[in-house]
PDB file of C-alpha atoms in Angstrom:
ATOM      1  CA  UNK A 192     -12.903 -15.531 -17.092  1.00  0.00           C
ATOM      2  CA  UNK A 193     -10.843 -15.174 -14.114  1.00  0.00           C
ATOM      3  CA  UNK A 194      -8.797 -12.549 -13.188  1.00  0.00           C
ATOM      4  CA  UNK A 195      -5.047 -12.914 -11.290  1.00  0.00           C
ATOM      5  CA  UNK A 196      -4.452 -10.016  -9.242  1.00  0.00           C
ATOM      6  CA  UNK A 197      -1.081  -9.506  -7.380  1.00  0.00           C
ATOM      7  CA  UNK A 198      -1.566  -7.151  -4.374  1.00  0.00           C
ATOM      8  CA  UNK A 199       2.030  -6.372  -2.755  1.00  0.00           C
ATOM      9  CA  UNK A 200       2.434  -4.160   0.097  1.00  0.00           C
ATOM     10  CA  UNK A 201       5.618  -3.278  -1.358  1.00  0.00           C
ATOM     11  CA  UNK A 202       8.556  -2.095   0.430  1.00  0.00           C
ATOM     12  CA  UNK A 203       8.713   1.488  -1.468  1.00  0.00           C
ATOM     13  CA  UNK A 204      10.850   4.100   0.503  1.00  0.00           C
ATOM     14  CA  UNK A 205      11.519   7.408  -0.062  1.00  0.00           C
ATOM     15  CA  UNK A 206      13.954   8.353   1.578  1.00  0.00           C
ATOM     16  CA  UNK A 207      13.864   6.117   5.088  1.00  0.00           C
ATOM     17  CA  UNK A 208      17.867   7.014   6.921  1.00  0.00           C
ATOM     18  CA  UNK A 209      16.168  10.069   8.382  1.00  0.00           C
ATOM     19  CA  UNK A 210      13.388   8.155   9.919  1.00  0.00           C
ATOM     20  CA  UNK A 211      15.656   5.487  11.152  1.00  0.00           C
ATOM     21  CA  UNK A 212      18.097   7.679  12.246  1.00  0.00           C
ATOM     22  CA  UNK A 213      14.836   9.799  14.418  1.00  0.00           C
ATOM     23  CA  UNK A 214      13.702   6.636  15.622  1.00  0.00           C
ATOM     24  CA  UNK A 215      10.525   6.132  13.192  1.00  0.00           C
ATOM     25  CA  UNK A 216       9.127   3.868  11.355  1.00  0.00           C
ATOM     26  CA  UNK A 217       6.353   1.459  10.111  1.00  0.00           C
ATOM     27  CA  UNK A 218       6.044  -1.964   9.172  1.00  0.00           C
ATOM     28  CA  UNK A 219       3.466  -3.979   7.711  1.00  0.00           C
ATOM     29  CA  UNK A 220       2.505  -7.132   7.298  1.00  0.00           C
ATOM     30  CA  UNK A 221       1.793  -9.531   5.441  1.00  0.00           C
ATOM     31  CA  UNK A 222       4.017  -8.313   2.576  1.00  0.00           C
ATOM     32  CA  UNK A 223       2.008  -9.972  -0.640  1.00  0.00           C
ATOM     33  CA  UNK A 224      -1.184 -11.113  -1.361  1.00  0.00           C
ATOM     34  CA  UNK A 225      -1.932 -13.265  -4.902  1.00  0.00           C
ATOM     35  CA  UNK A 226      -5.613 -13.213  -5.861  1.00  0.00           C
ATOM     36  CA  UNK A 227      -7.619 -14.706  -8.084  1.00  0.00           C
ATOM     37  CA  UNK A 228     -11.195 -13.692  -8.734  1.00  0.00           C
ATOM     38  CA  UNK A 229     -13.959 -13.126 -11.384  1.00  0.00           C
ATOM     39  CA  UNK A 230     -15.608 -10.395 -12.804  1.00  0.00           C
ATOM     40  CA  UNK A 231     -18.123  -8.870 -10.780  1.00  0.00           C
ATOM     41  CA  UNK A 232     -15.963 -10.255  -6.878  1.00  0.00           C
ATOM     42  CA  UNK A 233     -15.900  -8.749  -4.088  1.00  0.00           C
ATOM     43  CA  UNK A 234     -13.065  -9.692  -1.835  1.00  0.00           C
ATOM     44  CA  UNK A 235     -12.119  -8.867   1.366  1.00  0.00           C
ATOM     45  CA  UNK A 236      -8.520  -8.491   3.667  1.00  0.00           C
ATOM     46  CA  UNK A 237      -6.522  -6.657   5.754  1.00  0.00           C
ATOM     47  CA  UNK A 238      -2.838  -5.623   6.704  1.00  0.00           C
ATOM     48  CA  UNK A 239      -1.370  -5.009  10.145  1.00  0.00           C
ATOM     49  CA  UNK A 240       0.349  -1.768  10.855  1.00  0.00           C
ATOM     50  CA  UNK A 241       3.033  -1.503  13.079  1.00  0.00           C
ATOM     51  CA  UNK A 242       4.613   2.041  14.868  1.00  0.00           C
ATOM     52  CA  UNK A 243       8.079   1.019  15.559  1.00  0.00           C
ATOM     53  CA  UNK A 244       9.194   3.868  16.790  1.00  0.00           C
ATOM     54  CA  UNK A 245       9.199   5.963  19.618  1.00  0.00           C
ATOM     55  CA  UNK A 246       6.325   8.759  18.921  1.00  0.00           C
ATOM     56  CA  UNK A 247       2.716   8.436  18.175  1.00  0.00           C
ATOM     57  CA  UNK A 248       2.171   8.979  14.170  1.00  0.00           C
ATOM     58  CA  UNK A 249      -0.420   9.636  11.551  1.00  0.00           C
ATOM     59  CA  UNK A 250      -0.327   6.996   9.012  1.00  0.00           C
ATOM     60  CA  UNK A 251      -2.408   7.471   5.738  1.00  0.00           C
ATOM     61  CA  UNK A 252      -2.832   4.390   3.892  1.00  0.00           C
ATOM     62  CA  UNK A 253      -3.179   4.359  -0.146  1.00  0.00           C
ATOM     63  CA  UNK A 254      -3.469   2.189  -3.019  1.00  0.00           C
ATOM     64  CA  UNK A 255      -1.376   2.583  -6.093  1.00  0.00           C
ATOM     65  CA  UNK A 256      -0.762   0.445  -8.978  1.00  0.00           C
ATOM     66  CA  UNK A 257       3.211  -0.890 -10.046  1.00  0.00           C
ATOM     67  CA  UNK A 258       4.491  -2.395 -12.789  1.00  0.00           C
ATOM     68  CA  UNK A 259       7.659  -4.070 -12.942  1.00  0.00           C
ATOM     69  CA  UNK A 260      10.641  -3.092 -15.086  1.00  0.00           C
ATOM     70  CA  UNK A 261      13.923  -3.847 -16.510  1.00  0.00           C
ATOM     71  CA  UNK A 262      15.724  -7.440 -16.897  1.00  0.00           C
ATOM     72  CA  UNK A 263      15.716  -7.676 -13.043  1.00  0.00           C
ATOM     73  CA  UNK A 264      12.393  -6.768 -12.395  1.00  0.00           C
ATOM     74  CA  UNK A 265      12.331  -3.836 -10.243  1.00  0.00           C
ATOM     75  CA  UNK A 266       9.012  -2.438  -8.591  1.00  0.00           C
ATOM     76  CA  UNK A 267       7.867   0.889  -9.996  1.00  0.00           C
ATOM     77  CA  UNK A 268       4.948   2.528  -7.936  1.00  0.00           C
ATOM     78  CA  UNK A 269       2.901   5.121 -10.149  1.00  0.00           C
ATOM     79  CA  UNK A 270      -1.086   6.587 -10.035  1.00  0.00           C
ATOM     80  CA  UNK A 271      -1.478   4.992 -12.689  1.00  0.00           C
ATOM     81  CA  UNK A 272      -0.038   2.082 -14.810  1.00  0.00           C
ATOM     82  CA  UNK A 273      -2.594   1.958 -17.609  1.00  0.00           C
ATOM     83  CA  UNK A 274      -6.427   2.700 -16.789  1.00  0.00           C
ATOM     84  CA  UNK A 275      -7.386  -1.102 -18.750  1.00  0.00           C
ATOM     85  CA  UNK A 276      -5.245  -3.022 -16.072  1.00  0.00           C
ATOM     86  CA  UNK A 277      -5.337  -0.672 -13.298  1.00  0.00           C
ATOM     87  CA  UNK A 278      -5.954  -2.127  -9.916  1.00  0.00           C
ATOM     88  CA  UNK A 279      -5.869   1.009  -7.237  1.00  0.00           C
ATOM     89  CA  UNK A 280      -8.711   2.261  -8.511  1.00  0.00           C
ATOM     90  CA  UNK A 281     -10.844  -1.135  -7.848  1.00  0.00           C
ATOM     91  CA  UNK A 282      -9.537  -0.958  -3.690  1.00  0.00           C
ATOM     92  CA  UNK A 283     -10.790   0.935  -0.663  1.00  0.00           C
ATOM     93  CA  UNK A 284      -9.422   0.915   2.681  1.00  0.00           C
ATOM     94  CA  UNK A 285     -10.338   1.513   5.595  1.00  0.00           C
ATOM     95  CA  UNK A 286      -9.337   3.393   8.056  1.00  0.00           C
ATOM     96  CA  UNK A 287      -7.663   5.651   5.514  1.00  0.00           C
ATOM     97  CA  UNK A 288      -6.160   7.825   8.338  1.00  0.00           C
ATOM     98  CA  UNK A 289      -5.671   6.843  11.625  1.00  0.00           C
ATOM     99  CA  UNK A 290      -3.096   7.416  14.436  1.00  0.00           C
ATOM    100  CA  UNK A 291      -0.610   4.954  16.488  1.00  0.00           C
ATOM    101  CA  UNK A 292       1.049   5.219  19.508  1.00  0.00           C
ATOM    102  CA  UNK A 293       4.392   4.879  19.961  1.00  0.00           C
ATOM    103  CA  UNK A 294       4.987   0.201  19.412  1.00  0.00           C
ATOM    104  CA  UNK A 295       1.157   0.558  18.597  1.00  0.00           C
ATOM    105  CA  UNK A 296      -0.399  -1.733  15.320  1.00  0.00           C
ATOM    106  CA  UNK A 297      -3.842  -1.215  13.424  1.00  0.00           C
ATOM    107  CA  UNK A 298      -5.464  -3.583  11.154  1.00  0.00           C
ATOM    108  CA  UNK A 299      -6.615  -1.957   8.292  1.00  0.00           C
ATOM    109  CA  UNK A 300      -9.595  -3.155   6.124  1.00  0.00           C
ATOM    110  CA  UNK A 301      -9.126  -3.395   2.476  1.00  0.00           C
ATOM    111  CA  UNK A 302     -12.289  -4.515  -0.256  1.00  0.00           C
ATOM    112  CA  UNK A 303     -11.095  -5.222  -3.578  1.00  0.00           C
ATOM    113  CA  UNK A 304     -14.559  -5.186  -6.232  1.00  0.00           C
ATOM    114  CA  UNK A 305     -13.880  -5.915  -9.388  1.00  0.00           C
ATOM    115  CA  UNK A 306     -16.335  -4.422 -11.867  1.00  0.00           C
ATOM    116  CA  UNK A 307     -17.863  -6.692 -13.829  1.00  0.00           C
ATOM    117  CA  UNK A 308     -16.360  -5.778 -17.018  1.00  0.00           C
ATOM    118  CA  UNK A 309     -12.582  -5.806 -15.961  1.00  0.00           C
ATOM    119  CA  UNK A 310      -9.712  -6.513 -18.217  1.00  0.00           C
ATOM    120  CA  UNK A 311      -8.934 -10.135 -17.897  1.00  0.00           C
ATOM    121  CA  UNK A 312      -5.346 -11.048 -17.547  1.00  0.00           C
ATOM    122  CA  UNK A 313      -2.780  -9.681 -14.384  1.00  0.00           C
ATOM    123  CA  UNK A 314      -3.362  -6.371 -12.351  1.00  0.00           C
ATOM    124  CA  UNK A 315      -0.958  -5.628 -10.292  1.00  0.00           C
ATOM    125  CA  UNK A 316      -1.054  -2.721  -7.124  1.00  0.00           C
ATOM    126  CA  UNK A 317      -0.277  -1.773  -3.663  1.00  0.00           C
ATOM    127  CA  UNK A 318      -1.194  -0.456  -0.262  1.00  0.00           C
ATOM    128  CA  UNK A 319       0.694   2.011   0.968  1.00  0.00           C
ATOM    129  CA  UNK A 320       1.195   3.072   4.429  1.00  0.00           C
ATOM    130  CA  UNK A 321       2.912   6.918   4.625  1.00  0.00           C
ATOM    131  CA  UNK A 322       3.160   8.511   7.982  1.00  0.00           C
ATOM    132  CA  UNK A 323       2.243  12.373   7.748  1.00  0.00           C
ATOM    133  CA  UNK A 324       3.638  14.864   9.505  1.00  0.00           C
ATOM    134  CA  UNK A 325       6.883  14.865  11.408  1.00  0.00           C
ATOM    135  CA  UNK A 326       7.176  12.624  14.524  1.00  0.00           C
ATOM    136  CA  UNK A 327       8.116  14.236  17.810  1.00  0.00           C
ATOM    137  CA  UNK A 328       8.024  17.650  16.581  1.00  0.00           C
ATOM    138  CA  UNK A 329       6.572  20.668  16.828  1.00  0.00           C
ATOM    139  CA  UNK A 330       7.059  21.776  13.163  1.00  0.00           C
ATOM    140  CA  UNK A 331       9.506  22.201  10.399  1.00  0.00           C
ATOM    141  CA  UNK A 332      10.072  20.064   7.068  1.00  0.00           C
ATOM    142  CA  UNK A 333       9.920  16.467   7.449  1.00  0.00           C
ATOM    143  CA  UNK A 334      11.547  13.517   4.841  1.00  0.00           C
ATOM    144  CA  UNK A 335       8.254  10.753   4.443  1.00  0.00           C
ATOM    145  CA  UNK A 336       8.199   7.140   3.943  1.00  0.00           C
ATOM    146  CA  UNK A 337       6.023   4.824   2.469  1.00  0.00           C
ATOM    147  CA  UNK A 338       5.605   1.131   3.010  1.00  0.00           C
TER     148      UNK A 338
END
């Protein structure tokens, strides 16, 4: 039975003004992926990382499930949706920490296995890119995004 799986790199920000305002930011591309595979799969893709900003960063990339909610269908990032539809914990990625220079990009490796008895029906998740740390500074409290 096949499985549809709906990988988004979704847009989720927490709190982004003060990196715009600094100069920071990342961007990643492509934006969705729609999969379909079977139990027991193992698929493999990538995203792009880009440093659009104007210091060299730490990005840490993670994968979280989301599940949609409300009449307009808004994106909710969690751990953990529900552990039978759950698709973070099926993907690995790698490099899971890496740095960029300032306008630099890195391809990262994702594998998405899908154990062989899976839930059939949609599993939705993400890959998140969060920068750590605070660009161009020597310390103090930083505001993080995550794309």
């Amino acid at each position: 039975m096949r499985r549809s799986v709906l990988l988004a790199a979704c847009l989720s920000f927490l709190l982004i003004p003060f990196y715009f305002i600094q100069g920071a930011g990342l961007g990643i591309s492509p934006l969705t992926f729609e999969i379909n595979v079977n139990p027991g799969d193992t698929l493999a893709n990538a995203v792009r990382i880009f440093n659009q900003s104007e210091y060299a960063v730490t990005v840490q990339m993670d994968a979280e499930d989301f599940r949609v909610a409300g009449e307009e269908g808004r994106v909710i990032v969690t751990e953990l949706v529900n552990e039978t539809y759950s698709l973070a914990k099926w993907i690995t990625i790698e490099p899971a920490v890496f740095t960029l220079e300032a306008g630099g990009q890195q391809l990262v490796n994702f594998t998405l296995a899908v154990p062989l008895q899976g839930e059939p029906g949609g599993h939705y998740g993400t890959i998140l890119a969060q920068i750590i740390g605070t660009p161009g500074s020597e310390g103090g409290v930083g505001i993080t995004q995550k794309i």
